[in-house]
XYZ file of C-alpha atoms in Angstrom:
527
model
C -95.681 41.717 -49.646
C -99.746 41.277 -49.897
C -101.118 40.177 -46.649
C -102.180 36.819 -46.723
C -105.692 35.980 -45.312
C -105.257 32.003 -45.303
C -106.502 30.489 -42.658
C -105.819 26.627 -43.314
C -101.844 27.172 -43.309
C -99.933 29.664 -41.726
C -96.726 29.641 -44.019
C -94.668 32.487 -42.192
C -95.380 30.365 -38.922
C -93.782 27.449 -40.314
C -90.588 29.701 -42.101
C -90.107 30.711 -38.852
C -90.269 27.535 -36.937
C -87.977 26.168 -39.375
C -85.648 28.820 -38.498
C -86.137 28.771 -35.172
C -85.562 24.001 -35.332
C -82.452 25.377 -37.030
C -81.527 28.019 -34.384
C -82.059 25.256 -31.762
C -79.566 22.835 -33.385
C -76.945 25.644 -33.670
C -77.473 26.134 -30.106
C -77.422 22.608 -28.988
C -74.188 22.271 -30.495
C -72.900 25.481 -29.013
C -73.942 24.259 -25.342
C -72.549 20.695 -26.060
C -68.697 22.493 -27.076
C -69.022 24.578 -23.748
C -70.159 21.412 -21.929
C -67.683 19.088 -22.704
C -65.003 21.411 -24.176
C -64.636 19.414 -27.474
C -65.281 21.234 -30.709
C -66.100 17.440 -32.034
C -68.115 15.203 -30.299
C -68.635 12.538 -32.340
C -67.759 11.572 -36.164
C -71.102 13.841 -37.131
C -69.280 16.955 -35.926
C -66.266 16.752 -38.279
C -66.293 13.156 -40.065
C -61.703 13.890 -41.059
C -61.504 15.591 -38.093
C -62.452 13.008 -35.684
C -60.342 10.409 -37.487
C -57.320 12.323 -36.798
C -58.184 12.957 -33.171
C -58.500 9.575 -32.575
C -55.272 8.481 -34.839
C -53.482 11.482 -32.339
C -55.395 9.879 -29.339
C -53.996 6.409 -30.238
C -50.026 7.116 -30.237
C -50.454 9.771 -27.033
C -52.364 6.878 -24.986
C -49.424 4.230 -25.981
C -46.739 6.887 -25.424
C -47.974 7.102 -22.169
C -47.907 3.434 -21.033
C -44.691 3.785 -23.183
C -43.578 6.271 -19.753
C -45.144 3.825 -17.729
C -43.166 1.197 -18.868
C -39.664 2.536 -19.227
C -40.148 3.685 -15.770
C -40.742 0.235 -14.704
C -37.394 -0.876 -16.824
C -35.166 1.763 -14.831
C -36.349 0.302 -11.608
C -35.500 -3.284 -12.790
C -32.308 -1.588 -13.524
C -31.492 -0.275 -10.599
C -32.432 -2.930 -8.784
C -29.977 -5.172 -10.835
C -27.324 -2.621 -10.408
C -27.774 -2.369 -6.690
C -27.191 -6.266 -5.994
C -24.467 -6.147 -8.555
C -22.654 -3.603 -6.295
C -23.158 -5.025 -2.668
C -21.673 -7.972 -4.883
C -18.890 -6.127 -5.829
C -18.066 -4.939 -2.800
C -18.069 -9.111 -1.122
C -15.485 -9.507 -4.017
C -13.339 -6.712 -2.887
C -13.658 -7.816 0.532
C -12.039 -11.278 -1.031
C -10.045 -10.124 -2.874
C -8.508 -8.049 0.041
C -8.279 -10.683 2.648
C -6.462 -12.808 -0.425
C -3.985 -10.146 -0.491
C -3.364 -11.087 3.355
C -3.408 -14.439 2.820
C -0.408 -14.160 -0.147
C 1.610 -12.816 2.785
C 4.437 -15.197 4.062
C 3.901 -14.717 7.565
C 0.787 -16.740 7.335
C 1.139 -19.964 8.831
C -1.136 -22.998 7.953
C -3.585 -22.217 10.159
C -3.873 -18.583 9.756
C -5.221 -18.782 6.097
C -7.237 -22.116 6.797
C -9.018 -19.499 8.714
C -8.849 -16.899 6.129
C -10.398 -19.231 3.930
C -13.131 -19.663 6.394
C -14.400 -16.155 5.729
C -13.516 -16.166 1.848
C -15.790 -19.341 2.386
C -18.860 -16.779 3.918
C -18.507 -14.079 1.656
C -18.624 -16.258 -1.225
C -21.980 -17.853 -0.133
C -23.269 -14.033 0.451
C -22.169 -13.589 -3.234
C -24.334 -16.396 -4.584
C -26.946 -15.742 -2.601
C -27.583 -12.596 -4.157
C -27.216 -14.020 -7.554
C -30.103 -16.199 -7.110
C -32.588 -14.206 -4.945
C -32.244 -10.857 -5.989
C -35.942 -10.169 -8.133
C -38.000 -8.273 -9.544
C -41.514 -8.496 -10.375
C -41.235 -12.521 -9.405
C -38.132 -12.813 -11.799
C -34.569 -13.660 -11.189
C -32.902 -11.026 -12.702
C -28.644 -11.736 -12.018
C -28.809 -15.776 -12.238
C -28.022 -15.808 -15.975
C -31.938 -16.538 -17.270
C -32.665 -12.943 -17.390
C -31.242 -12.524 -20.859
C -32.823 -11.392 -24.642
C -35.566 -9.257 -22.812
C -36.831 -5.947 -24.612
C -38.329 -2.932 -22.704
C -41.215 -1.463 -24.640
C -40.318 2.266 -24.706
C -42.556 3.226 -27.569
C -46.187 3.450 -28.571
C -45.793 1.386 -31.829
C -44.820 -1.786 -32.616
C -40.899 -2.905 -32.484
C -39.873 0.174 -30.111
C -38.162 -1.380 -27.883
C -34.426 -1.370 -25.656
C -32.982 -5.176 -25.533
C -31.944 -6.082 -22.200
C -29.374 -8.876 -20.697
C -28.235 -9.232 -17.362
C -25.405 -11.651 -17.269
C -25.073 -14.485 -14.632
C -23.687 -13.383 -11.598
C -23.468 -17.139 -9.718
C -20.160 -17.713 -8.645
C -19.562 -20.565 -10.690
C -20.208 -18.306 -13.876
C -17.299 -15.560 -12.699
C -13.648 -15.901 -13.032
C -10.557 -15.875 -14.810
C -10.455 -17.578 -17.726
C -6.961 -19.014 -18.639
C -4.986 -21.078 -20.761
C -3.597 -24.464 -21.037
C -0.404 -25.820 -22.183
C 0.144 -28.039 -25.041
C 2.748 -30.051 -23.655
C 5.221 -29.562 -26.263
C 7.547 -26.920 -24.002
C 6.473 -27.319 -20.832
C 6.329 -30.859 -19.485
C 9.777 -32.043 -21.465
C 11.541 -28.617 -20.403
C 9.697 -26.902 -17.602
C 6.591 -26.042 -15.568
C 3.253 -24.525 -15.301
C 1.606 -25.596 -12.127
C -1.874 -23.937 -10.926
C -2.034 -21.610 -14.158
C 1.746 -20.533 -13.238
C 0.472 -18.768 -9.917
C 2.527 -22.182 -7.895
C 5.755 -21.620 -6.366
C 8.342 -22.801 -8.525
C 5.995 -23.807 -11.596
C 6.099 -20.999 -14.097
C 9.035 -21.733 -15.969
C 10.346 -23.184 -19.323
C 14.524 -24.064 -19.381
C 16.900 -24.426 -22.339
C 20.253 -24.558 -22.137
C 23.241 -23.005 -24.359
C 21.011 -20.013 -24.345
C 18.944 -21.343 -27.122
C 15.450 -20.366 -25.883
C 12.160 -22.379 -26.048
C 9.708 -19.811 -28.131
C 9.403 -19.901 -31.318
C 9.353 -16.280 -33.567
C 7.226 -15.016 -35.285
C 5.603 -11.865 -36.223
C 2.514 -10.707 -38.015
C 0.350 -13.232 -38.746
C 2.601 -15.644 -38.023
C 3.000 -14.002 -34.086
C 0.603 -15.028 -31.467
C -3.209 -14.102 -32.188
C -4.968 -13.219 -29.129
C -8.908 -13.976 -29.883
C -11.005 -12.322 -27.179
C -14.632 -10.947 -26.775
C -13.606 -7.567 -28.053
C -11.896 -8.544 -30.804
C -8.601 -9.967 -32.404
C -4.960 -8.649 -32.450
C -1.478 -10.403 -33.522
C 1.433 -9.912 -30.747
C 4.445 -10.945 -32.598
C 7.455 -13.323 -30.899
C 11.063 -11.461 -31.636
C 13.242 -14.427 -30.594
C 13.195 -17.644 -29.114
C 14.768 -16.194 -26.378
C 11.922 -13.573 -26.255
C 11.046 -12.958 -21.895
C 7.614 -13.261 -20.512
C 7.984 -9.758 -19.736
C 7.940 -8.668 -22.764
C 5.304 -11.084 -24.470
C 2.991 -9.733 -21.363
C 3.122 -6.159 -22.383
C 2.781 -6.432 -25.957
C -0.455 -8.579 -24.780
C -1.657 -5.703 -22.704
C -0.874 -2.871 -25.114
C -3.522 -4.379 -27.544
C -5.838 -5.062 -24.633
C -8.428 -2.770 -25.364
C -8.755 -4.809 -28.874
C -9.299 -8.099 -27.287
C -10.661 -8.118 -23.747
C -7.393 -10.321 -22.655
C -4.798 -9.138 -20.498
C -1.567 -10.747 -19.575
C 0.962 -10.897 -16.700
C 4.135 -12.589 -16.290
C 5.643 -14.668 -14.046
C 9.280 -16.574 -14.150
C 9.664 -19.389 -11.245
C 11.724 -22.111 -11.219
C 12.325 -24.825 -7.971
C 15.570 -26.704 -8.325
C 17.147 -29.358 -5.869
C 20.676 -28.386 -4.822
C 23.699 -30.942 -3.371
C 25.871 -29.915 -0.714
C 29.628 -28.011 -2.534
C 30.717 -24.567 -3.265
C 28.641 -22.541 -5.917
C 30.024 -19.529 -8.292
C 28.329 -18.362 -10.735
C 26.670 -14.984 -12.392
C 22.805 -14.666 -12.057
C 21.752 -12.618 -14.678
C 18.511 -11.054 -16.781
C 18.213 -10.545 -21.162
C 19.461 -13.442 -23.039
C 22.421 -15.311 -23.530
C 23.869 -12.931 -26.322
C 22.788 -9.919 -24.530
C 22.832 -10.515 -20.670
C 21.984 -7.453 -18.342
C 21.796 -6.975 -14.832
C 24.781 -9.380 -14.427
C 25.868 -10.212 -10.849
C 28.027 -12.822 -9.419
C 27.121 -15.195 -6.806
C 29.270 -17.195 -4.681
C 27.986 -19.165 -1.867
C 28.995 -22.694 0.142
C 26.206 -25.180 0.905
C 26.537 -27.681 3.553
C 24.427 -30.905 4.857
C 22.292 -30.161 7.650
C 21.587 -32.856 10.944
C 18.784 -34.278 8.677
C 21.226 -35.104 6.226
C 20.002 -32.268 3.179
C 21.553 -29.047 2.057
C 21.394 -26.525 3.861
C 20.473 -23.922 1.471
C 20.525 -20.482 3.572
C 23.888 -19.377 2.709
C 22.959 -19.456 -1.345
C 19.584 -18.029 -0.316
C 21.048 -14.998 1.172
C 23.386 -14.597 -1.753
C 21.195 -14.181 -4.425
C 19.065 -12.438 -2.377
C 21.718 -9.744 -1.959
C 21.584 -8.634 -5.712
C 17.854 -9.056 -6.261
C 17.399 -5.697 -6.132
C 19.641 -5.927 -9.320
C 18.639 -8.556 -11.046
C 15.025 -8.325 -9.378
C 15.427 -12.145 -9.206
C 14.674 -13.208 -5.321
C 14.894 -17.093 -3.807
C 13.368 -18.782 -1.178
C 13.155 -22.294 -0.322
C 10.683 -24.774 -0.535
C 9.462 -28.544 1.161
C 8.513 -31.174 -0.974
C 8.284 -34.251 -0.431
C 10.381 -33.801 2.292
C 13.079 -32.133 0.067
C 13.995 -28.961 0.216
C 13.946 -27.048 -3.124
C 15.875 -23.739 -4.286
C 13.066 -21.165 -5.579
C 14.529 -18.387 -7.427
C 11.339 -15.839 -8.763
C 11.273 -13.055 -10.881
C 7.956 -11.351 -10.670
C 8.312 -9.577 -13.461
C 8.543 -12.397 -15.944
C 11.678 -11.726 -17.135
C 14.464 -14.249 -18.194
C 16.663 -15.726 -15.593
C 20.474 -16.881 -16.636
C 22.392 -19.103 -15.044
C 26.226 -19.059 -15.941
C 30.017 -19.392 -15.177
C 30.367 -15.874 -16.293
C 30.298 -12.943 -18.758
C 32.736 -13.008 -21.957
C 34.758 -9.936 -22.867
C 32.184 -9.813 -25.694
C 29.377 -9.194 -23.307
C 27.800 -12.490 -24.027
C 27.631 -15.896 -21.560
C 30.168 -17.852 -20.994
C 29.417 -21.607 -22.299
C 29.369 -23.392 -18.629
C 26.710 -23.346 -16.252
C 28.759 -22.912 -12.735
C 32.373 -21.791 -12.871
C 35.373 -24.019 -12.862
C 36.187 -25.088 -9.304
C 32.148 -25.399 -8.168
C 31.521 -28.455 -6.888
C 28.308 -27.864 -5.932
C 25.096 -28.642 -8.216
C 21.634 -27.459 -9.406
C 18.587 -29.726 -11.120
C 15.157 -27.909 -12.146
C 12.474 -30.051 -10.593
C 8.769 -29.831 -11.455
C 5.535 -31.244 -9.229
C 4.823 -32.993 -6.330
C 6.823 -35.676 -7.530
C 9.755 -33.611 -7.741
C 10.103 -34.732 -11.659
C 13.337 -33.797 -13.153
C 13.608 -30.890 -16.082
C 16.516 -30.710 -17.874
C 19.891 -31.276 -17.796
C 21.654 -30.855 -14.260
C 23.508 -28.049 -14.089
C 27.151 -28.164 -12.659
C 30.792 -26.090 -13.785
C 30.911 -29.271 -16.765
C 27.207 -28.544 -18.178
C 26.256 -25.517 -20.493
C 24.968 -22.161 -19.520
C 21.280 -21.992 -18.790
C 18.389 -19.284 -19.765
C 14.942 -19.912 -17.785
C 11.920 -18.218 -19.374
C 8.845 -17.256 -17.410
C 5.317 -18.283 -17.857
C 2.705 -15.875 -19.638
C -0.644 -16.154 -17.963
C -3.371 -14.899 -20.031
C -6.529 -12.962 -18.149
C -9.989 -12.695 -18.978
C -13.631 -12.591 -17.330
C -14.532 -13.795 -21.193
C -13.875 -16.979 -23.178
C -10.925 -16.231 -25.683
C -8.646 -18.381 -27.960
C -5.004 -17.944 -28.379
C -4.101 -18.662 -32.201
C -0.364 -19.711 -33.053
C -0.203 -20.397 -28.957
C 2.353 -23.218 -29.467
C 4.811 -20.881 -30.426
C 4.921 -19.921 -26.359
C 3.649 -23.379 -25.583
C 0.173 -22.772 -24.661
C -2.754 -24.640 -26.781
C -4.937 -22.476 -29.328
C -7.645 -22.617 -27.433
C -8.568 -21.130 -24.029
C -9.958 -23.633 -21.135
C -10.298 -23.326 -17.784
C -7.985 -24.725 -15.358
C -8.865 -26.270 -11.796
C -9.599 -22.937 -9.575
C -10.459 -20.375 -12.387
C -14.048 -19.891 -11.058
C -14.906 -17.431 -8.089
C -16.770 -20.154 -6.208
C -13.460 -22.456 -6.023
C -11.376 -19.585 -4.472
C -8.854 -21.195 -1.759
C -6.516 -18.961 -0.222
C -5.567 -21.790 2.085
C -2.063 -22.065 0.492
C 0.466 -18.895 -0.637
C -0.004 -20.095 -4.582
C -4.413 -20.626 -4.023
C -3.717 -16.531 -2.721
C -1.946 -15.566 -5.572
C -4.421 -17.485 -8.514
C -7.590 -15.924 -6.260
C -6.370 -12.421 -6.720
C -6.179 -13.054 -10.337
C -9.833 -14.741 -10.479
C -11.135 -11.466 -8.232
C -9.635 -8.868 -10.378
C -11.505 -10.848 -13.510
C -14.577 -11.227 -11.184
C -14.549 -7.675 -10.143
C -13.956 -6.541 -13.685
C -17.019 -8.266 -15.307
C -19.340 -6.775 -12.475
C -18.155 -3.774 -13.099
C -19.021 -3.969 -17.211
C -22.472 -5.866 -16.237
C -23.109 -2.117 -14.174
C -21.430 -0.476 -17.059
C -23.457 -1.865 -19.379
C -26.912 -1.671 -17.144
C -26.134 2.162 -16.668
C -25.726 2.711 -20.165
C -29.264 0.777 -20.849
C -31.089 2.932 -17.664
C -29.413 6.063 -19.878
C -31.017 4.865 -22.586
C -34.430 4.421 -21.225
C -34.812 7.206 -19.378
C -34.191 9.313 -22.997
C -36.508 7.536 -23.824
C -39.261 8.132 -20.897
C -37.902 12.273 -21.607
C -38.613 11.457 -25.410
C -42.102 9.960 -25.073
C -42.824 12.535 -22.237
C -41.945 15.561 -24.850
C -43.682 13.675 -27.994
C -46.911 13.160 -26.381
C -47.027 16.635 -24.847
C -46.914 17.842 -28.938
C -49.386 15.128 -29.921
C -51.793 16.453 -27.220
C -51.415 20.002 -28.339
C -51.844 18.947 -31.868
C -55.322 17.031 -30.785
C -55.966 19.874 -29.386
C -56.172 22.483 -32.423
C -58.367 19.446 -34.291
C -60.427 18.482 -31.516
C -60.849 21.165 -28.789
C -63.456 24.114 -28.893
C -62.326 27.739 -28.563
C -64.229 28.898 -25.810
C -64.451 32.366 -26.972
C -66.292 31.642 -29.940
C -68.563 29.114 -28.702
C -69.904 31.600 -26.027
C -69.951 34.255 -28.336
C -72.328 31.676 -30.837
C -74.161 30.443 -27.808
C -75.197 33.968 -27.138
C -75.893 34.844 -31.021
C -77.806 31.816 -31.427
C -79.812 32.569 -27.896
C -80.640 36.017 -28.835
C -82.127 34.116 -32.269
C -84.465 32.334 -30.228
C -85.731 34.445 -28.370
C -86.338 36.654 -31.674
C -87.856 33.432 -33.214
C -89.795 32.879 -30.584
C -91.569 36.416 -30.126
C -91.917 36.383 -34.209
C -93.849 33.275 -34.045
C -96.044 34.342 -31.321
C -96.395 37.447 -33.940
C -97.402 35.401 -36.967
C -100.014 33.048 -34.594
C -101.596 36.574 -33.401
C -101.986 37.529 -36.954
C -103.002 34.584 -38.196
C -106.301 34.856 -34.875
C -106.942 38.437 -35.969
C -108.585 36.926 -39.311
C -111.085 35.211 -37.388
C -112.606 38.715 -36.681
C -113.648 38.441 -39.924
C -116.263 35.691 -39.697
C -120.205 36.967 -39.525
């Protein structure tokens, strides 16, 4: 190349200042990756690549309130699940010192003061119900209900959450009413069947109160879970046995069952012989015979001991027991079979192995008449050696800590729909009388059952959430290594191009300082 002797412009000057403007941007950009460890800066460095750091920067900053959040659930959690417990544990407490107060060696004042601390632990109960919070908000008084827990970084990513009402007015055992078509012409149910003497239903000739059916046509138990059909073999079908076909479908429904057979009965002084059996009339079992004489006591009523004792004698056959009862001022025969199964009254038991027609057997001249309420109402016929033969079916008492419906409910005498009776609540829990002891352990074991799904359920949820809070943990660590390839500058290389691009200053530097000195060395040339 020819040596150039211009003067005015110094064009290999300005070459390599341009190189050198572009050496210094290289460089700047070099020192600004090493500075700030970003291989893009702003939307200039890498226009595509900056959108999709900030689209990755966008889900890993809401995945991480997402953690935030879902932490802050499982504390509401277990703060709900906490109270719920201590709860359960007043209701056991109840539910134990119910127990004591069932016991017959109780007297009137004994569970008066029983009651007294049912009364305490009950206000403890609701107490936590409507103070336990969190964050400022009721969380077991029934309004914390429909809430979501945002446990994602986009929209609609969320956990529903309901805590149901704890208040002791809102716990219980549902239960049924009757429909008056069996039970108040031919029988009892007092207190939801849990009274003394008040769970029974009374035919006579054997012929049985239900009504049969099976299949759709059986009874069709309606509860939270779902629906089921118990079928009705007979109309002499026990309470026993209605129970347990109840309970073996249980898990389908919600509803459980138990049965109970009670019946009171006034007695007049005379000699009584009969056989106290179980089964129906047509197929008796655990047939005993009874024989017993009943005199007036010095307050002029029977003196029912000696018939007491009797029966008693055989219960562990017939697992039918008596006791005897006040009211009024009359003393009533109680004979109970826990179990719920039948109860027959008869003279006897027919070569065929079926009842004899009469009630007591020829020669008693004592007699028997089922009584119902504190008005000692009569039921049915009374029953002496000249009436018929007698079958008493229990009561069935349907259980739930849910609303339910019984469809086809006549055919055991019940309505088709489920309502609660006087006492079905846990805040109306009296164990001041043996019955008020009996219907509160009911109403616990319901109580204690739907706290324990409410922490069932609220474990599940704090499961839930804290896969979640693992989830959004593990996704946003991947999103952050993903921004990371886009948006992050390899250290290595940018030292290695800081130091290339230094080394081309310093070259472009000393070259212009050569071009300038050539470009001075013309001047020699002027005169």
């Amino acid at each position: 190349m020819a040596i150039s002797g211009i003067l005015n412009t110094n064009t290999s000057a300005l070459n390599t200042i341009n190189a050198l403007n572009s050496t210094q941007g290289s460089l700047n950009t070099y020192l600004q990756q090493l500075s700030t460890g970003k291989s893009i800066n702003n939307p200039a460095d890498n226009p595509a690549g900056y959108a999709i750091a900030q689209r990755f920067q966008t889900q890993i900053n809401g995945l991480n309130q997402a953690v935030s959040n879902g932490n802050q659930g499982v504390s509401l959690v277990q703060t709900a699940t906490g109270a719920i417990q201590n709860q359960t544990s007043l209701l056991q407490q109840i539910r134990t010192t119910a127990v004591q107060a069932a016991n017959g060696s109780n007297t009137t004042q004994d569970r008066a003061a029983l009651q007294g601390v049912v009364s305490q632990l009950l206000a403890q109960v609701q107490t936590i119900a409507t103070q336990t919070q969190f964050n400022g908000q009721n969380i077991l008084d029934g309004t914390f209900s429909g809430s979501t827990f945002q446990v994602g970084a986009n929209a609609n990513q969320i956990i529903n959450v309901s805590v149901g009402n704890t208040q002791t007015n809102a716990m219980g055992n549902y239960t049924t009413a009757t429909s008056g078509n069996v039970y108040t012409s031919s029988g009892s149910f007092q207190m939801g069947g849990y009274a003394v003497g008040g769970a029974f239903t009374l035919s006579t000739s054997g012929v049985g109160n239900f009504t049969s059916g099976t299949g759709t046509s059986g009874i069709n138990v309606q509860g939270s879970a779902g629906n089921a059909y118990v079928g009705v073999s007979s109309s002499t079908e026990s309470a026993a046995n209605l129970a347990s076909a109840v309970n073996a479908v249980s898990s389908q429904t919600g509803v459980s069952a138990q049965a109970t057979t009670s019946v009171a009965f006034t007695a007049t002084a005379g000699t009584y012989t009969f056989t106290l059996s179980n089964g129906s009339s047509g197929s008796p079992t655990n047939a005993v015979n009874i024989s017993a004489s009943v005199t007036n006591g010095s307050n002029g009523q029977a003196n029912l001991s000696s018939l007491v004792t009797a029966i008693n004698n055989q219960a562990a056959i017939t697992g039918t027991s008596a006791t005897t009862q006040t009211v009024n001022g009359t003393q009533e025969l109680v004979l109970t079979n826990a179990n719920g199964n039948n109860i027959n009254i008869s003279a006897g038991v027919t070569a065929g192995g079926a009842l004899s027609g009469a009630g007591l057997t020829s020669g008693s001249t004592g007699s028997l008449q089922a009584v119902s309420g504190s008005g000692i109402s009569k039921v049915g016929t009374t029953i002496t050696s000249g009436s018929a033969n007698v079958l008493i079916q229990g009561a069935v008492q349907f259980n739930s800590s849910s609303s339910y419906a019984i469809g086809n409910g006549v055919n055991i005498g019940f309505d088709t729909a489920a309502t609660g009776i006087t006492g079905s609540s846990v805040s109306s829990v009296n164990v001041s009388s043996a019955a008020g002891a009996q219907q509160a352990i009911s109403i616990m074991d319901q109580a204690i059952n739907y706290l324990n799904q409410q922490n069932g359920s609220l474990g599940a949820i704090q499961n839930r959430i804290q896969a979640s809070v693992a989830n959004d943990q593990t996704t946003a660590t991947n999103l952050q290594s993903a921004q990371s390839v886009v948006q992050d500058a390899n250290i290595a290389q940018a030292t290695s191009q800081m130091t290339k691009y230094q080394i081309l200053q310093q070259a472009g530097i000393s070259t212009l300082a050569q071009e300038n000195s050539l470009q001075q060395s013309f001047l020699k040339l002027i005169p």
